[in-house]
mmCIF file of C-alpha atoms in Angstrom:
data_model
loop_
_atom_site.group_PDB
_atom_site.id
_atom_site.type_symbol
_atom_site.label_atom_id
_atom_site.label_comp_id
_atom_site.label_asym_id
_atom_site.label_seq_id
_atom_site.Cartn_x
_atom_site.Cartn_y
_atom_site.Cartn_z
ATOM 1 C CA MET A 1 4.292 4.010 -29.060
ATOM 2 C CA ARG A 2 2.616 0.995 -26.803
ATOM 3 C CA ILE A 3 2.811 1.898 -22.785
ATOM 4 C CA LEU A 4 4.389 -1.540 -20.670
ATOM 5 C CA ARG A 5 1.774 -4.149 -18.973
ATOM 6 C CA THR A 6 4.170 -5.283 -15.848
ATOM 7 C CA CYS A 7 5.696 -4.154 -13.567
ATOM 8 C CA LEU A 8 9.102 -4.230 -11.935
ATOM 9 C CA LEU A 9 9.345 -4.345 -7.292
ATOM 10 C CA VAL A 10 13.569 -3.643 -6.979
ATOM 11 C CA VAL A 11 14.154 -4.733 -3.178
ATOM 12 C CA THR A 12 18.696 -2.788 -2.944
ATOM 13 C CA VAL A 13 19.896 -4.320 0.279
ATOM 14 C CA ALA A 14 23.558 -2.977 1.518
ATOM 15 C CA ALA A 15 26.581 -5.806 2.294
ATOM 16 C CA ALA A 16 30.376 -4.056 2.320
ATOM 17 C CA ALA A 17 32.309 -6.651 -0.032
ATOM 18 C CA GLY A 18 36.058 -6.710 -0.090
ATOM 19 C CA ASN A 19 37.288 -3.428 0.353
ATOM 20 C CA GLY A 20 34.728 -1.759 -1.387
ATOM 21 C CA THR A 21 30.140 -2.211 -0.936
ATOM 22 C CA PHE A 22 27.699 -3.818 -3.656
ATOM 23 C CA ILE A 23 24.066 -3.486 -3.597
ATOM 24 C CA ALA A 24 22.184 -6.746 -4.254
ATOM 25 C CA ALA A 25 18.545 -5.873 -6.317
ATOM 26 C CA GLN A 26 15.989 -8.199 -5.357
ATOM 27 C CA THR A 27 13.884 -8.422 -7.907
ATOM 28 C CA VAL A 28 9.940 -9.542 -8.253
ATOM 29 C CA ARG A 29 6.724 -8.937 -10.090
ATOM 30 C CA ILE A 30 3.303 -7.828 -9.468
ATOM 31 C CA GLU A 31 0.022 -8.636 -11.121
ATOM 32 C CA SER A 32 -3.392 -6.780 -11.346
ATOM 33 C CA ALA A 33 -6.509 -8.341 -12.532
ATOM 34 C CA GLY A 34 -5.041 -10.079 -15.273
ATOM 35 C CA GLU A 35 -1.341 -7.845 -15.700
ATOM 36 C CA THR A 36 1.880 -8.483 -14.901
ATOM 37 C CA GLY A 37 4.513 -5.487 -14.191
ATOM 38 C CA HIS A 38 7.302 -4.699 -11.846
ATOM 39 C CA GLY A 39 8.087 -2.114 -8.866
ATOM 40 C CA PHE A 40 9.976 -1.087 -6.593
ATOM 41 C CA LEU A 41 10.120 -2.390 -2.649
ATOM 42 C CA ILE A 42 10.940 0.847 -0.209
ATOM 43 C CA HIS A 43 10.903 0.596 3.752
ATOM 44 C CA HIS A 44 9.541 3.712 6.076
ATOM 45 C CA ALA A 45 8.602 4.220 9.604
ATOM 46 C CA GLY A 46 8.007 0.120 10.217
ATOM 47 C CA LEU A 47 6.249 -0.368 6.923
ATOM 48 C CA CYS A 48 6.891 -1.306 3.588
ATOM 49 C CA TRP A 49 5.805 0.010 0.071
ATOM 50 C CA VAL A 50 5.018 -0.701 -3.716
ATOM 51 C CA ILE A 51 6.462 1.584 -5.737
ATOM 52 C CA LEU A 52 5.162 0.999 -9.041
ATOM 53 C CA PRO A 53 3.458 2.807 -11.604
ATOM 54 C CA ARG A 54 -0.243 3.692 -11.602
ATOM 55 C CA HIS A 55 -0.624 1.854 -15.583
ATOM 56 C CA VAL A 56 -0.084 -1.525 -13.636
ATOM 57 C CA ALA A 57 -2.895 -0.894 -11.117
ATOM 58 C CA GLY A 58 -5.763 -0.068 -13.615
ATOM 59 C CA ASP A 59 -8.290 0.163 -11.103
ATOM 60 C CA SER A 60 -7.468 -2.273 -9.128
ATOM 61 C CA ARG A 61 -7.260 -1.644 -4.959
ATOM 62 C CA ARG A 62 -5.157 -4.716 -4.297
ATOM 63 C CA VAL A 63 -2.455 -5.994 -5.939
ATOM 64 C CA THR A 64 -0.484 -8.510 -6.191
ATOM 65 C CA VAL A 65 3.587 -9.119 -4.730
ATOM 66 C CA PHE A 66 5.603 -11.832 -5.865
ATOM 67 C CA SER A 67 9.586 -11.592 -4.805
ATOM 68 C CA GLY A 68 12.935 -13.144 -6.824
ATOM 69 C CA ALA A 69 14.193 -16.999 -5.823
ATOM 70 C CA PRO A 70 12.787 -18.765 -3.829
ATOM 71 C CA VAL A 71 9.302 -16.999 -5.070
ATOM 72 C CA VAL A 72 7.339 -15.286 -2.671
ATOM 73 C CA HIS A 73 4.212 -13.560 -2.397
ATOM 74 C CA SER A 74 1.914 -10.933 -0.920
ATOM 75 C CA PRO A 75 -1.080 -8.145 -1.465
ATOM 76 C CA ALA A 76 -0.208 -4.708 -1.531
ATOM 77 C CA LEU A 77 -3.748 -2.187 -1.152
ATOM 78 C CA ILE A 78 -2.587 0.639 -4.465
ATOM 79 C CA GLU A 79 -3.153 4.153 -3.591
ATOM 80 C CA THR A 80 -2.414 6.662 -7.157
ATOM 81 C CA PRO A 81 -2.799 9.896 -4.652
ATOM 82 C CA PHE A 82 -0.576 11.907 -7.141
ATOM 83 C CA TRP A 83 -1.390 14.719 -10.100
ATOM 84 C CA GLU A 84 -3.406 13.239 -12.919
ATOM 85 C CA GLY A 85 -0.610 12.618 -16.419
ATOM 86 C CA MET A 86 1.734 11.067 -13.059
ATOM 87 C CA ASP A 87 2.196 7.773 -14.485
ATOM 88 C CA LEU A 88 2.843 6.316 -10.631
ATOM 89 C CA ALA A 89 1.386 4.614 -7.815
ATOM 90 C CA ILE A 90 2.535 3.770 -4.660
ATOM 91 C CA GLY A 91 1.432 0.324 -2.014
ATOM 92 C CA GLN A 92 0.894 -0.535 1.235
ATOM 93 C CA LEU A 93 3.101 -4.764 1.101
ATOM 94 C CA ARG A 94 1.704 -7.191 3.756
ATOM 95 C CA GLY A 95 2.872 -10.344 4.096
ATOM 96 C CA ALA A 96 6.182 -12.739 3.321
ATOM 97 C CA VAL A 97 7.309 -10.224 0.328
ATOM 98 C CA GLU A 98 7.730 -7.784 3.546
ATOM 99 C CA GLU A 99 11.154 -10.136 4.891
ATOM 100 C CA ARG A 100 12.720 -8.546 1.974
ATOM 101 C CA CYS A 101 12.007 -4.853 2.576
ATOM 102 C CA THR A 102 15.491 -3.153 3.985
ATOM 103 C CA ALA A 103 15.776 -0.098 1.623
ATOM 104 C CA GLY A 104 14.546 2.947 3.092
ATOM 105 C CA LEU A 105 14.054 5.918 1.659
ATOM 106 C CA PRO A 106 16.696 7.348 0.860
ATOM 107 C CA LEU A 107 18.359 4.941 -2.554
ATOM 108 C CA ILE A 108 15.226 6.782 -4.046
ATOM 109 C CA SER A 109 16.443 10.686 -3.048
ATOM 110 C CA GLY A 110 19.322 10.392 -5.041
ATOM 111 C CA GLU A 111 19.743 12.023 -9.164
ATOM 112 C CA VAL A 112 20.659 10.884 -12.494
ATOM 113 C CA ARG A 113 23.785 12.088 -13.082
ATOM 114 C CA ALA A 114 25.212 10.239 -16.364
ATOM 115 C CA GLY A 115 23.740 12.242 -19.153
ATOM 116 C CA THR A 116 22.820 11.226 -23.423
ATOM 117 C CA GLY A 117 25.146 8.378 -24.089
ATOM 118 C CA GLY A 118 25.843 6.529 -20.750
ATOM 119 C CA GLU A 119 26.119 3.090 -20.119
ATOM 120 C CA VAL A 120 23.713 2.370 -17.898
ATOM 121 C CA HIS A 121 21.046 -0.777 -17.225
ATOM 122 C CA LEU A 122 16.894 -2.130 -16.688
ATOM 123 C CA GLN A 123 16.692 -4.167 -14.009
ATOM 124 C CA ARG A 124 13.313 -6.795 -14.958
ATOM 125 C CA LEU A 125 11.962 -10.281 -13.109
ATOM 126 C CA ARG A 126 12.214 -13.538 -14.856
ATOM 127 C CA SER A 127 8.698 -15.744 -13.839
ATOM 128 C CA SER A 128 10.897 -17.751 -12.504
ATOM 129 C CA GLY A 129 12.740 -15.542 -9.680
ATOM 130 C CA GLU A 130 15.741 -15.063 -11.876
ATOM 131 C CA VAL A 131 16.904 -11.768 -11.565
ATOM 132 C CA GLU A 132 17.978 -9.674 -15.496
ATOM 133 C CA ARG A 133 20.359 -7.147 -16.158
ATOM 134 C CA ILE A 134 19.522 -5.985 -19.412
ATOM 135 C CA PRO A 135 22.068 -3.660 -20.419
ATOM 136 C CA MET A 136 20.798 0.441 -22.119
ATOM 137 C CA GLN A 137 22.402 3.469 -22.908
ATOM 138 C CA ILE A 138 20.689 6.695 -22.695
ATOM 139 C CA THR A 139 20.119 8.823 -25.552
ATOM 140 C CA ARG A 140 18.251 11.558 -24.196
ATOM 141 C CA THR A 141 17.037 13.767 -20.607
ATOM 142 C CA ASP A 142 14.569 16.397 -19.980
ATOM 143 C CA TYR A 143 13.119 17.526 -16.621
ATOM 144 C CA LEU A 144 11.100 15.221 -16.088
ATOM 145 C CA THR A 145 12.038 11.771 -17.777
ATOM 146 C CA LEU A 146 14.618 10.040 -19.687
ATOM 147 C CA GLU A 147 15.088 7.808 -22.729
ATOM 148 C CA ALA A 148 17.663 4.565 -23.132
ATOM 149 C CA MET A 149 17.457 1.914 -25.651
ATOM 150 C CA VAL A 150 18.787 -1.336 -25.152
ATOM 151 C CA THR A 151 22.602 -2.159 -26.752
ATOM 152 C CA LYS A 152 22.579 -5.937 -26.069
ATOM 153 C CA PRO A 153 21.744 -7.238 -29.536
ATOM 154 C CA GLY A 154 18.476 -9.611 -29.487
ATOM 155 C CA GLU A 155 17.065 -8.595 -25.946
ATOM 156 C CA GLU A 156 14.378 -6.109 -26.020
ATOM 157 C CA LEU A 157 11.391 -4.444 -23.778
ATOM 158 C CA PHE A 158 8.830 -7.124 -23.859
ATOM 159 C CA LYS A 159 5.420 -7.095 -21.810
ATOM 160 C CA GLY A 160 5.530 -6.609 -19.109
ATOM 161 C CA SER A 161 8.751 -4.860 -18.592
ATOM 162 C CA SER A 162 6.357 -1.578 -17.848
ATOM 163 C CA GLY A 163 8.596 -0.480 -13.766
ATOM 164 C CA ALA A 164 11.139 -1.972 -14.524
ATOM 165 C CA PHE A 165 14.167 0.629 -12.413
ATOM 166 C CA LEU A 166 17.011 1.771 -14.095
ATOM 167 C CA PHE A 167 21.033 1.546 -12.824
ATOM 168 C CA GLU A 168 23.185 3.531 -12.776
ATOM 169 C CA GLY A 169 25.753 1.179 -11.708
ATOM 170 C CA ASP A 170 23.805 -0.015 -7.894
ATOM 171 C CA ARG A 171 21.683 3.744 -7.968
ATOM 172 C CA PRO A 172 18.423 3.691 -9.125
ATOM 173 C CA ILE A 173 17.973 6.104 -11.942
ATOM 174 C CA GLY A 174 13.996 5.554 -12.657
ATOM 175 C CA MET A 175 11.285 3.681 -14.083
ATOM 176 C CA ILE A 176 10.014 2.556 -17.737
ATOM 177 C CA THR A 177 6.149 3.697 -17.669
ATOM 178 C CA GLU A 178 6.974 3.720 -21.984
ATOM 179 C CA ALA A 179 7.783 2.009 -24.935
ATOM 180 C CA LEU A 180 8.785 3.603 -27.299
ATOM 181 C CA THR A 181 10.096 1.066 -29.600
ATOM 182 C CA PRO A 182 10.984 -2.363 -28.805
ATOM 183 C CA THR A 183 14.003 -1.699 -28.087
ATOM 184 C CA GLU A 184 13.437 1.878 -25.639
ATOM 185 C CA GLY A 185 11.317 3.428 -23.958
ATOM 186 C CA ARG A 186 11.091 6.524 -21.565
ATOM 187 C CA PHE A 187 10.969 6.011 -17.822
ATOM 188 C CA ILE A 188 9.970 8.529 -14.863
ATOM 189 C CA ARG A 189 13.414 10.255 -13.001
ATOM 190 C CA ILE A 190 13.842 9.493 -9.435
ATOM 191 C CA GLU A 191 14.320 13.254 -8.817
ATOM 192 C CA GLU A 192 10.060 13.333 -9.284
ATOM 193 C CA ILE A 193 9.977 9.602 -7.950
ATOM 194 C CA GLY A 194 11.361 10.299 -4.750
ATOM 195 C CA GLN A 195 9.813 13.631 -4.246
ATOM 196 C CA ASN A 196 6.932 12.653 -4.299
ATOM 197 C CA ILE A 197 7.081 9.538 -2.659
ATOM 198 C CA ALA A 198 8.982 10.924 0.007
ATOM 199 C CA ARG A 199 6.606 13.272 0.426
ATOM 200 C CA ARG A 200 3.128 11.055 0.437
ATOM 201 C CA ILE A 201 4.765 7.851 3.568
ATOM 202 C CA SER A 202 6.911 10.729 5.277
ATOM 203 C CA ARG A 203 2.945 11.644 6.483
ATOM 204 C CA GLN A 204 1.986 8.170 7.123
ATOM 205 C CA ALA A 205 2.746 7.053 10.715
ATOM 206 C CA ALA A 206 3.289 3.375 11.617
ATOM 207 C CA PRO A 207 0.691 0.947 13.266
ATOM 208 C CA VAL A 208 1.788 2.359 17.275
ATOM 209 C CA ALA A 209 0.328 0.793 20.705
ATOM 210 C CA ALA A 210 -1.973 2.946 23.055
ATOM 211 C CA GLY A 211 -3.779 2.117 25.025
ATOM 212 C CA GLY A 212 -4.913 -1.330 25.486
ATOM 213 C CA GLY A 213 -2.318 -1.802 22.979
ATOM 214 C CA ALA A 214 -3.057 -1.815 19.243
ATOM 215 C CA VAL A 215 -1.358 -3.329 16.789
ATOM 216 C CA SER A 216 -1.919 -4.200 13.010
ATOM 217 C CA ALA A 217 -3.094 -7.283 11.906
ATOM 218 C CA PRO A 218 -1.504 -9.499 9.003
ATOM 219 C CA GLU A 219 -4.423 -10.668 8.488
ATOM 220 C CA ALA A 220 -7.934 -9.828 7.467
ATOM 221 C CA PRO A 221 -11.259 -9.818 10.099
ATOM 222 C CA ASP A 222 -13.090 -11.901 9.565
ATOM 223 C CA SER A 223 -17.126 -12.414 10.149
ATOM 224 C CA VAL A 224 -16.794 -14.946 13.400
ATOM 225 C CA GLY A 225 -16.034 -13.880 16.325
ATOM 226 C CA LEU A 226 -18.612 -12.887 18.963
ATOM 227 C CA ALA A 227 -22.026 -12.171 18.679
ATOM 228 C CA PHE A 228 -22.158 -8.490 18.555
ATOM 229 C CA GLU A 229 -24.572 -6.512 16.807
ATOM 230 C CA ALA A 230 -24.127 -2.709 15.362
ATOM 231 C CA VAL A 231 -27.079 -0.266 16.055
ATOM 232 C CA SER A 232 -26.649 3.150 15.941
ATOM 233 C CA ALA A 233 -24.248 5.871 14.718
ATOM 234 C CA ILE A 234 -23.820 9.393 15.091
ATOM 235 C CA LEU A 235 -22.646 9.867 11.069
ATOM 236 C CA PRO A 236 -25.464 9.044 8.326
ATOM 237 C CA PRO A 237 -24.849 6.737 5.815
ATOM 238 C CA LEU A 238 -24.051 8.307 1.912
ATOM 239 C CA THR A 239 -27.309 6.091 0.778
ATOM 240 C CA PRO A 240 -29.427 3.397 2.453
ATOM 241 C CA ASP A 241 -27.723 0.232 1.957
ATOM 242 C CA GLN A 242 -24.294 1.659 3.462
ATOM 243 C CA GLY A 243 -25.910 2.017 6.388
ATOM 244 C CA GLU A 244 -23.950 0.518 9.441
ATOM 245 C CA ALA A 245 -25.655 -2.120 10.579
ATOM 246 C CA ASN A 246 -23.508 -3.860 7.322
ATOM 247 C CA LEU A 247 -20.265 -4.129 9.747
ATOM 248 C CA THR A 248 -21.352 -7.634 11.307
ATOM 249 C CA GLY A 249 -22.657 -8.815 7.388
ATOM 250 C CA PRO A 250 -22.288 -8.260 4.485
ATOM 251 C CA GLY A 251 -21.290 -4.690 3.235
ATOM 252 C CA LEU A 252 -20.200 -1.766 4.138
ATOM 253 C CA TYR A 253 -21.191 1.078 6.019
ATOM 254 C CA ALA A 254 -19.928 4.658 4.101
ATOM 255 C CA PHE A 255 -19.387 8.425 6.084
ATOM 256 C CA SER A 256 -18.172 11.359 4.968
ATOM 257 C CA LEU A 257 -16.463 11.838 9.016
ATOM 258 C CA SER A 258 -17.270 15.440 9.457
ATOM 259 C CA ARG A 259 -16.672 15.116 13.728
ATOM 260 C CA PRO A 260 -15.473 12.080 14.869
ATOM 261 C CA ASN A 261 -18.340 9.200 14.464
ATOM 262 C CA ARG A 262 -19.233 6.735 17.683
ATOM 263 C CA ILE A 263 -20.479 3.258 16.346
ATOM 264 C CA ALA A 264 -22.246 1.695 18.551
ATOM 265 C CA PHE A 265 -22.440 -2.188 19.324
ATOM 266 C CA ARG A 266 -24.856 -4.439 21.371
ATOM 267 C CA VAL A 267 -24.597 -8.023 22.728
ATOM 268 C CA ARG A 268 -26.843 -10.949 20.885
ATOM 269 C CA GLY A 269 -29.032 -11.748 23.948
ATOM 270 C CA GLU A 270 -28.959 -11.595 28.023
ATOM 271 C CA ALA A 271 -25.975 -12.462 29.003
ATOM 272 C CA ALA A 272 -22.391 -10.384 28.620
ATOM 273 C CA ALA A 273 -19.840 -11.432 25.932
ATOM 274 C CA ILE A 274 -15.820 -11.571 27.488
ATOM 275 C CA LEU A 275 -14.195 -9.751 24.838
ATOM 276 C CA SER A 276 -9.851 -9.218 24.721
ATOM 277 C CA ARG A 277 -10.282 -8.205 20.476
ATOM 278 C CA VAL A 278 -11.756 -6.072 18.091
ATOM 279 C CA ARG A 279 -10.813 -6.391 14.995
ATOM 280 C CA ILE A 280 -10.952 -3.637 11.762
ATOM 281 C CA ARG A 281 -11.018 -2.864 8.057
ATOM 282 C CA ALA A 282 -11.620 -0.560 5.917
ATOM 283 C CA THR A 283 -13.072 -1.304 3.042
ATOM 284 C CA ASP A 284 -10.706 -1.657 -0.387
ATOM 285 C CA GLU A 285 -13.366 0.265 -2.476
ATOM 286 C CA GLU A 286 -12.058 2.495 -4.625
ATOM 287 C CA GLY A 287 -12.643 6.256 -3.981
ATOM 288 C CA PHE A 288 -12.805 4.927 0.027
ATOM 289 C CA ALA A 289 -11.052 6.558 2.716
ATOM 290 C CA VAL A 290 -9.409 4.654 5.980
ATOM 291 C CA PRO A 291 -9.561 5.863 9.104
ATOM 292 C CA ARG A 292 -7.361 6.744 10.723
ATOM 293 C CA ASP A 293 -7.108 7.310 15.235
ATOM 294 C CA ILE A 294 -10.142 5.310 16.324
ATOM 295 C CA THR A 295 -10.764 4.374 19.985
ATOM 296 C CA VAL A 296 -12.984 1.895 22.031
ATOM 297 C CA GLU A 297 -14.903 1.610 24.734
ATOM 298 C CA VAL A 298 -16.787 -1.351 25.767
ATOM 299 C CA ALA A 299 -20.194 -1.208 29.015
ATOM 300 C CA ALA A 300 -20.848 -4.082 31.058
ATOM 301 C CA ASP A 301 -24.612 -2.379 32.131
ATOM 302 C CA GLY A 302 -27.368 -2.618 30.098
ATOM 303 C CA ALA A 303 -27.721 0.250 29.131
ATOM 304 C CA GLY A 304 -24.287 1.336 28.330
ATOM 305 C CA GLN A 305 -24.694 4.477 30.191
ATOM 306 C CA ARG A 306 -21.464 3.520 31.533
ATOM 307 C CA ALA A 307 -18.728 2.786 28.844
ATOM 308 C CA ARG A 308 -15.420 2.471 30.614
ATOM 309 C CA PRO A 309 -11.722 2.762 27.643
ATOM 310 C CA PHE A 310 -10.434 -0.745 26.137
ATOM 311 C CA ALA A 311 -8.105 1.060 22.851
ATOM 312 C CA MET A 312 -6.380 2.748 21.569
ATOM 313 C CA GLY A 313 -4.565 2.904 17.900
ATOM 314 C CA VAL A 314 -3.938 4.219 14.776
ATOM 315 C CA MET A 315 -5.104 1.926 11.757
ATOM 316 C CA GLY A 316 -2.256 1.982 9.038
ATOM 317 C CA PRO A 317 -3.174 3.214 5.657
ATOM 318 C CA ASP A 318 -3.250 -0.895 4.589
ATOM 319 C CA GLY A 319 -6.802 -0.369 6.251
ATOM 320 C CA THR A 320 -6.030 -3.604 8.855
ATOM 321 C CA LEU A 321 -5.922 -3.183 12.058
ATOM 322 C CA GLU A 322 -6.534 -5.209 15.146
ATOM 323 C CA LEU A 323 -6.884 -3.053 19.115
ATOM 324 C CA THR A 324 -5.910 -5.397 21.292
ATOM 325 C CA GLY A 325 -6.922 -4.509 25.667
ATOM 326 C CA ALA A 326 -7.106 -6.568 29.306
ATOM 327 C CA ALA A 327 -10.080 -9.368 28.763
ATOM 328 C CA THR A 328 -13.306 -7.459 30.333
ATOM 329 C CA SER A 329 -16.445 -8.136 30.470
ATOM 330 C CA ALA A 330 -19.021 -5.902 27.869
ATOM 331 C CA ARG A 331 -22.191 -5.616 26.606
ATOM 332 C CA TRP A 332 -21.785 -2.323 24.477
ATOM 333 C CA VAL A 333 -19.433 -2.724 22.156
ATOM 334 C CA TYR A 334 -17.631 1.702 21.213
ATOM 335 C CA VAL A 335 -15.831 1.915 18.311
ATOM 336 C CA THR A 336 -14.820 5.710 17.914
ATOM 337 C CA ILE A 337 -13.953 7.207 14.214
ATOM 338 C CA ARG A 338 -11.904 10.108 15.421
ATOM 339 C CA SER A 339 -9.535 10.559 11.719
ATOM 340 C CA ALA A 340 -8.659 9.553 7.977
ATOM 341 C CA TRP A 341 -5.649 9.299 6.234
ATOM 342 C CA ASP A 342 -8.012 11.522 3.541
ATOM 343 C CA GLU A 343 -10.556 13.914 2.815
ATOM 344 C CA ALA A 344 -13.357 11.289 1.249
ATOM 345 C CA PRO A 345 -15.534 9.152 2.946
ATOM 346 C CA VAL A 346 -15.024 6.738 4.965
ATOM 347 C CA GLY A 347 -15.476 3.438 4.211
ATOM 348 C CA ILE A 348 -15.703 0.636 6.670
ATOM 349 C CA ASP A 349 -16.239 -3.723 5.897
ATOM 350 C CA ALA A 350 -15.764 -5.119 9.323
ATOM 351 C CA VAL A 351 -15.613 -4.794 12.496
ATOM 352 C CA SER A 352 -16.095 -8.544 14.417
ATOM 353 C CA PHE A 353 -14.736 -9.416 18.377
ATOM 354 C CA HIS A 354 -13.062 -11.904 19.593
#
């Protein structure tokens, strides 16, 4: 038995053709720490998600997703919130590939109707961006998985097929996670994929505008900006080298979110700065939660005692957020982390001011 090291990203797009309807499936590749694979794209609540096997992502928190021809690529931030032993992961995708992400949750909420002997096909993506459909036949089904074998002479489940989706006509019915022989594979049934993915992403809403305005930033916050320094935080760091001073320099600030954490930043020098944007990036290190509800206040007085609201918003699970407000004079900026997406300690890589 060998594990396939490949993930296939498949987006299905419905379009009318004559009297019927067809599904044009777009496949993409995934690269993770030198490995390649396949997966499946789903659009929900304004966000694009990629479904893939846990083993394809491995220990990587970020993977690169490549679309079919014309080939473009985007990063995805990977999460593995499912129970131990389930070879399933999910990642939020941002960038050029998002334009190909149009299939909604209903596409993966169906069930496997084909039984043993049913004719199906596996969809893969060549490195050139060409989509290929491999005829297969179901050989076994059970409650959680099904198995199928290649029926076209000369075709095999080559290394890199893991994560490719199995289709009955235009309906996805499973994702391959394991090669049993060069021509036979084991698949997670679509019912299991759909239930777990829907439960995970349905509770995660897209970032929304609030107060001064909030939009998810397409690019990571940079360290170039107004000259502010982090001077204090309500909650202590997990370790001495993970303190709040790292937020405007190298390293990260990690803390247990036992209550809202107000972090104070002070402008360097005597003159106030004119502030219109605050960018925040969560860490992509394993084991840390991404912040969720965030508010920003500013104060123009020297002591920082007359703080007023500037902006508030929700950081997406991808860990990037840009908060905007009306240009204002600021000597102090207070960033308050009020909640997180998970119960793990929160980790923040950088905060920059513009």
